[in-house]
Coordinates of C-alpha atoms and ligand atoms in Angstrom, one line a residue:
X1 CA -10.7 38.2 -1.7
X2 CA -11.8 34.8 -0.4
X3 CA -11.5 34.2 3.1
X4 CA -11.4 30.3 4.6
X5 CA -10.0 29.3 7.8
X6 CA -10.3 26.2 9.7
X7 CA -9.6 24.9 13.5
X8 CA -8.0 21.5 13.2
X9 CA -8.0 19.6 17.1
X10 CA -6.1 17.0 17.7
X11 CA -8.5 14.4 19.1
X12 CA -5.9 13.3 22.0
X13 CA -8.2 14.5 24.9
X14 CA -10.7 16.6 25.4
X15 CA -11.3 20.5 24.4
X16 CA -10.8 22.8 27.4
X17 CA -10.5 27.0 27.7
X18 CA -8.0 27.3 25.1
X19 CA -9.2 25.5 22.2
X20 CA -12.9 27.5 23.1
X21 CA -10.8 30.7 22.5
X22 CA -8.7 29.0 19.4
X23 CA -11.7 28.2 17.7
X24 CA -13.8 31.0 18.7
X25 CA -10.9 33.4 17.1
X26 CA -10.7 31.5 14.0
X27 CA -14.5 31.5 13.6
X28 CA -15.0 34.7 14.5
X29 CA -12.6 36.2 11.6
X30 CA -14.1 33.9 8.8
X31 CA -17.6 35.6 9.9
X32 CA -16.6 38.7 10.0
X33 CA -14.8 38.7 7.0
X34 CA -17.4 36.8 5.3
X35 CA -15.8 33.8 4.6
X36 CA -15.4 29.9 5.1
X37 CA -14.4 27.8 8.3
X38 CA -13.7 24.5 7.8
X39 CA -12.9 22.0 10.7
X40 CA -10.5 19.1 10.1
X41 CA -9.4 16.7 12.5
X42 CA -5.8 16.2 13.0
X43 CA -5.6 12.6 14.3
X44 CA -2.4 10.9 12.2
X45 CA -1.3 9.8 15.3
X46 CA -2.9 6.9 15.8
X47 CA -1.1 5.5 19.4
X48 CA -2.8 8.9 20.9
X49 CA -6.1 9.9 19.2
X50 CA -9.2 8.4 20.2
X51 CA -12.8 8.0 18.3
X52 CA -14.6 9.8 21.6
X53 CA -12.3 12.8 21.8
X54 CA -13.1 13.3 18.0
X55 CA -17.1 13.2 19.1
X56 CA -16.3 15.1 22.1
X57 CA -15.1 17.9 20.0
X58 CA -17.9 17.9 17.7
X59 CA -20.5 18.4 20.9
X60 CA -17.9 20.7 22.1
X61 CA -17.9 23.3 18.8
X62 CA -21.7 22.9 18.3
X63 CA -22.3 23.8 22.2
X64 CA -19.8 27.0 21.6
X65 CA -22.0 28.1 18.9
X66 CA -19.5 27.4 16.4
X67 CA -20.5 26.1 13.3
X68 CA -18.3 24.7 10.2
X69 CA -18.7 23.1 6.6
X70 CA -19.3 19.0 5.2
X71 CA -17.8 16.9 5.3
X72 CA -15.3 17.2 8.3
X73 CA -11.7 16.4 6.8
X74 CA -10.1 13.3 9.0
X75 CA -6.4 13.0 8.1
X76 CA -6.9 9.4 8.9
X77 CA -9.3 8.9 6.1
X78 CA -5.7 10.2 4.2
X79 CA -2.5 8.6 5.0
X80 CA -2.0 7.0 1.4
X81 CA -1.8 10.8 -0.1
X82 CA 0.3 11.6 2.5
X83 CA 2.6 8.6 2.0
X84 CA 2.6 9.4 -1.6
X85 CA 4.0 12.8 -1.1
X86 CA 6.8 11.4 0.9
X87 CA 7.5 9.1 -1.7
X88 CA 7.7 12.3 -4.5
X89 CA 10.8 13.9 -1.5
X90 CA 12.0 10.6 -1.8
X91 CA 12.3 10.5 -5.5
X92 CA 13.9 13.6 -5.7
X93 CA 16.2 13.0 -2.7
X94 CA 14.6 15.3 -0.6
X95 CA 14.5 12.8 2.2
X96 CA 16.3 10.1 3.9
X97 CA 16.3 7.4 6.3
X98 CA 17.4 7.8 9.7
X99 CA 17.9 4.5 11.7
X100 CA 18.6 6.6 15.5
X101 CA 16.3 6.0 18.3
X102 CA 15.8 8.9 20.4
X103 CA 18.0 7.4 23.0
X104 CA 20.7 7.2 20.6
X105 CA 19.9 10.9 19.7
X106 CA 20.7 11.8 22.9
X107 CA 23.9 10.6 23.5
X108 CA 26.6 13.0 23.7
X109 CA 24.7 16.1 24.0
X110 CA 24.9 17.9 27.4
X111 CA 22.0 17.9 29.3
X112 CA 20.8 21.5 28.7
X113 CA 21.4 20.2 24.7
X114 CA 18.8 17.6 24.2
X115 CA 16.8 20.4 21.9
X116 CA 19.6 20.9 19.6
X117 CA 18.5 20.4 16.6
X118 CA 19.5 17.3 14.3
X119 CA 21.2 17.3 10.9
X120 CA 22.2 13.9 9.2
X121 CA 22.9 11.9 5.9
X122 CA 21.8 8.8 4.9
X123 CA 23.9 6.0 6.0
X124 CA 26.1 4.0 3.3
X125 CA 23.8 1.9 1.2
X126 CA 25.5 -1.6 2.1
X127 CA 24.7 -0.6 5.6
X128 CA 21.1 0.8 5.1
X129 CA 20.2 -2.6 3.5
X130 CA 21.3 -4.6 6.1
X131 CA 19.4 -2.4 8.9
X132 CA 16.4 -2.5 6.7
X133 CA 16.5 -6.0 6.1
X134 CA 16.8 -6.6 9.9
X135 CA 13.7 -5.0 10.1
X136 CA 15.0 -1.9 12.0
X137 CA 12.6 1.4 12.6
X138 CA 13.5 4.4 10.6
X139 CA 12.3 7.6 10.5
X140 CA 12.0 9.5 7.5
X141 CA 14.0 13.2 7.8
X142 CA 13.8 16.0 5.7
X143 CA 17.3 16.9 4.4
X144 CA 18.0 20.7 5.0
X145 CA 21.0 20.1 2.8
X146 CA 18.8 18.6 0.1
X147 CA 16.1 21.4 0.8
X148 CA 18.7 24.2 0.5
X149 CA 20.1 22.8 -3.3
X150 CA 16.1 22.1 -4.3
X151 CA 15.3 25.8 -3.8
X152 CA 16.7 28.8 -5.4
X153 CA 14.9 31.1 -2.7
X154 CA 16.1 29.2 0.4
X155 CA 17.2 31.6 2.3
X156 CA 14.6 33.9 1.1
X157 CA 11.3 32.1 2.1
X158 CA 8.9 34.6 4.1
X159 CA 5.7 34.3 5.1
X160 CA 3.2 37.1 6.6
X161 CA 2.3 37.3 10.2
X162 CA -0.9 38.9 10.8
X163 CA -0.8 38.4 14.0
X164 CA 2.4 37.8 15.8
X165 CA 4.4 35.2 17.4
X166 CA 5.1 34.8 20.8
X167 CA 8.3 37.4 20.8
X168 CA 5.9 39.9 18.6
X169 CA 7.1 39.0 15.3
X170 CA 5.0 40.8 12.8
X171 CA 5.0 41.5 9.6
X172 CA 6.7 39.5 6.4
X173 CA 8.6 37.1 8.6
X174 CA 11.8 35.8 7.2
X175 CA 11.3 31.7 7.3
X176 CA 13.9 30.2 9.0
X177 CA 13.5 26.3 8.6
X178 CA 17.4 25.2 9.8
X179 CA 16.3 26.0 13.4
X180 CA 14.1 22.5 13.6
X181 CA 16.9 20.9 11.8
X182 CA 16.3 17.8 9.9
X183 CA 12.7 17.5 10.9
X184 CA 10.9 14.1 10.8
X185 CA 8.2 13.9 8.2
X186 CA 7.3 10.2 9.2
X187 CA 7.6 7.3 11.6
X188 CA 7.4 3.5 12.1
X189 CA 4.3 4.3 14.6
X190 CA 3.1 7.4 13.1
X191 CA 3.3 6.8 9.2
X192 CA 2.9 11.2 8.5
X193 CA 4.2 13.8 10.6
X194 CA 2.4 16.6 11.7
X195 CA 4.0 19.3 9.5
X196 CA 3.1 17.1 5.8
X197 CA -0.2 16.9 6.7
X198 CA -1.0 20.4 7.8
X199 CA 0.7 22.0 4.7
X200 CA -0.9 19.7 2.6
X201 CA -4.3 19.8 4.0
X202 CA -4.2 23.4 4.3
X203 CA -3.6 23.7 0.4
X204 CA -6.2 21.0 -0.5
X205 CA -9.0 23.1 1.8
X206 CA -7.7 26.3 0.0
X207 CA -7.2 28.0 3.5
X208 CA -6.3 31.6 3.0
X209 CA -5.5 32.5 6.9
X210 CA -3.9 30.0 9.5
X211 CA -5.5 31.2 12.6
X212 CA -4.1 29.4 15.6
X213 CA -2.2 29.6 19.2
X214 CA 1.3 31.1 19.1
X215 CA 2.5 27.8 20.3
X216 CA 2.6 27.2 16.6
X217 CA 4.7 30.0 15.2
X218 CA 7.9 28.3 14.8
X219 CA 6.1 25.4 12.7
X220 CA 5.0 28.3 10.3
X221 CA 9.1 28.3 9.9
X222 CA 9.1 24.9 8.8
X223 CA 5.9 24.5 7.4
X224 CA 6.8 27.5 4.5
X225 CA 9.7 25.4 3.5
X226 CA 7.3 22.3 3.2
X227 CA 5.1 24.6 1.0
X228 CA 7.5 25.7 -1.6
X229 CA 9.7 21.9 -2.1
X230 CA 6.1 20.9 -2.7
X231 CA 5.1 24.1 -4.8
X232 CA 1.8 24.7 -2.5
X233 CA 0.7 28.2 -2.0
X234 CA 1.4 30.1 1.8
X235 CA -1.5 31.1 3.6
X236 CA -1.6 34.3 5.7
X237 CA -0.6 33.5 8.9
X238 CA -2.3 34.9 12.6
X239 CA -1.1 33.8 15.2
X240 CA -3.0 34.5 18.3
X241 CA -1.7 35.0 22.4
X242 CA -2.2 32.1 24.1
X243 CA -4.9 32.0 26.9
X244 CA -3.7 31.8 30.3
X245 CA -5.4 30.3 33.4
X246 CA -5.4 32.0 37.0
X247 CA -1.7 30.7 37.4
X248 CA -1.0 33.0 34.6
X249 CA 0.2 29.9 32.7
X250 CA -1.5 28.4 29.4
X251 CA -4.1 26.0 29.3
X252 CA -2.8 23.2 28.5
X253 CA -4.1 19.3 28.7
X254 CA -1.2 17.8 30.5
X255 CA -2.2 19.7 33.1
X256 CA -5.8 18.9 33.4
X257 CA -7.0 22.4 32.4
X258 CA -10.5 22.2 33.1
X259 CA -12.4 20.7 30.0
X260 CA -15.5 22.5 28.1
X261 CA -17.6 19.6 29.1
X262 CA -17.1 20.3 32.4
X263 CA -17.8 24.2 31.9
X264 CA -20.8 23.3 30.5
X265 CA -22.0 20.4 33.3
X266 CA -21.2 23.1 35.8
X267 CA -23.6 25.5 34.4
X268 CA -21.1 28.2 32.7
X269 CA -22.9 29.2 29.3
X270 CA -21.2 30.2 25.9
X271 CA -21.6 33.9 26.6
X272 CA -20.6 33.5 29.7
X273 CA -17.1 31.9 28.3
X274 CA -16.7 34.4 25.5
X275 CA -17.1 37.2 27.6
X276 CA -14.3 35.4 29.9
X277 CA -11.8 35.3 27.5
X278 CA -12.2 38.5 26.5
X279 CA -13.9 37.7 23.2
X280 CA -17.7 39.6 22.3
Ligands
LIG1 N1 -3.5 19.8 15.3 C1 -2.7 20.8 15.9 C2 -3.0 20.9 17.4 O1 -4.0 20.4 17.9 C3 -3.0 22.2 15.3 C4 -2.5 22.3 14.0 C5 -2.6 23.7 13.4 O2 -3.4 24.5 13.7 O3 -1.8 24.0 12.5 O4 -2.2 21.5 18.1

């Protein structure tokens, strides 16, 4: 059977421990089950992604020993096919538009409620054309509502966990989308959410197993649902512990986890890390 994985960084700031172990994991499986690793580069976000991270990460990966396929997929180099597929939702309702600024998102929920998650309509016609031809932001949302009449199988989507998620979920895992509520697929600043473009590219690369932190679990949830309105196959999910630091908490770059470039300026060698993060 054919095997192709793929890390796929963010270039928002450079790599640090747990991206090493990420994309040594992911790498690691495609060799040793003979297969393909592809690297794309996840950088939609254009206010936070920089040109230097993305060549940091290349020096990065080649200095782990890590090696991957050409070209390099950008989503950058994408956003009309992504825009397109937002405009197929739109066609067949799947979407609307949803005017609310975060702010206004916020009001009326209690404090320990600002996660909740949020379910909408579109507003009245009369009064969507006046906000749009004010010029007003939107937000494009995925309708559950819409979602749940689209597909027979709603309440049947599952995916399989090869690995687990952060409460040990295992196993075929019953998707369960309506948790993330009416999730954004695009923005005034970001024109493509992260969700379209990962189920989407991860069907265009024909990737077989998602390999990547548990952080990401619950956007497998979300990201089956995105597979089947769009009729894309489901890869094989594993979804691996998260690395933690001497604190015992995750690496993470808010907190100025130490980066791989300054591993490697301070001497520490690839084997060296590997053996550190428990990986031979
Ligand atoms: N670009 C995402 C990140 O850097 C990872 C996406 C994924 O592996 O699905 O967190």
């Amino acid at each position: 059977m054919a095997f192709v994985t793929r890390f796929a960084p963010s270039p928002t700031g450079y790599l640090h421990r747990g991206h090493a172990f990420s994309a040594l994991t992911a790498f690691d499986a495609s060799r040793a089950a003979g297969g393909r690793f592809v690297l794309r580069i996840e950088d939609i976000d254009a206010t936070r992604c920089r040109p230097e991270y993305e060549a940091a990460i290349l020096e990065d990966l080649a200095w782990l020993g890590v090696s991957w396929e050409q070209p390099v997929r950008r989503q950058s180099d994408h956003l009309a096919d992504y825009h397109a597929t937002i405009e197929t939702l739109r066609e067949r309702g799947l979407v609307y538009r949803c005017f609310r600024t975060r702010k206004e998102l916020d009001i009326g929920r209690a404090p320990h409620d600002v996660q909740a998650p949020f379910t909408g309509a579109p507003l009245p016609p009369d009064e969507e054309s006046a906000r749009l031809a004010r010029g007003d932001a939107f937000a494009w949302r995925l309708s559950l509502e819409a979602a749940r009449d689209a597909l027979d199988g709603f309440e049947a989507l599952t995916f399989t966990e090869e690995g687990s998620g952060p409460g040990g979920e295992t196993g075929s895992i019953l998707a369960r989308p309506e948790t993330a509520g009416d999730i954004v697929l695009a923005r005034k600043d970001v024109g493509v959410a992260y969700h379209l473009a990962v189920v989407l590219d991860d069907a265009l690369q024909e990737i077989t197993h998602v390999i990547r932190g548990e952080d990401l679990f619950e956007a497998a949830h979300i990201q089956r649902l995105l597979q089947a309105l769009l009729n894309l196959p489901t890869p094989i999910y594993r979804h691996h512990r998260l690395l933690l630091g001497p604190d015992g908490r995750r690496y993470a770059k808010r907190d100025r986890a130490q980066t791989l470039r300054e591993l490697r300026a301070a001497g520490v060698t690839p084997q060296a890390l590997r053996a550190e993060m428990g990986l031979t």
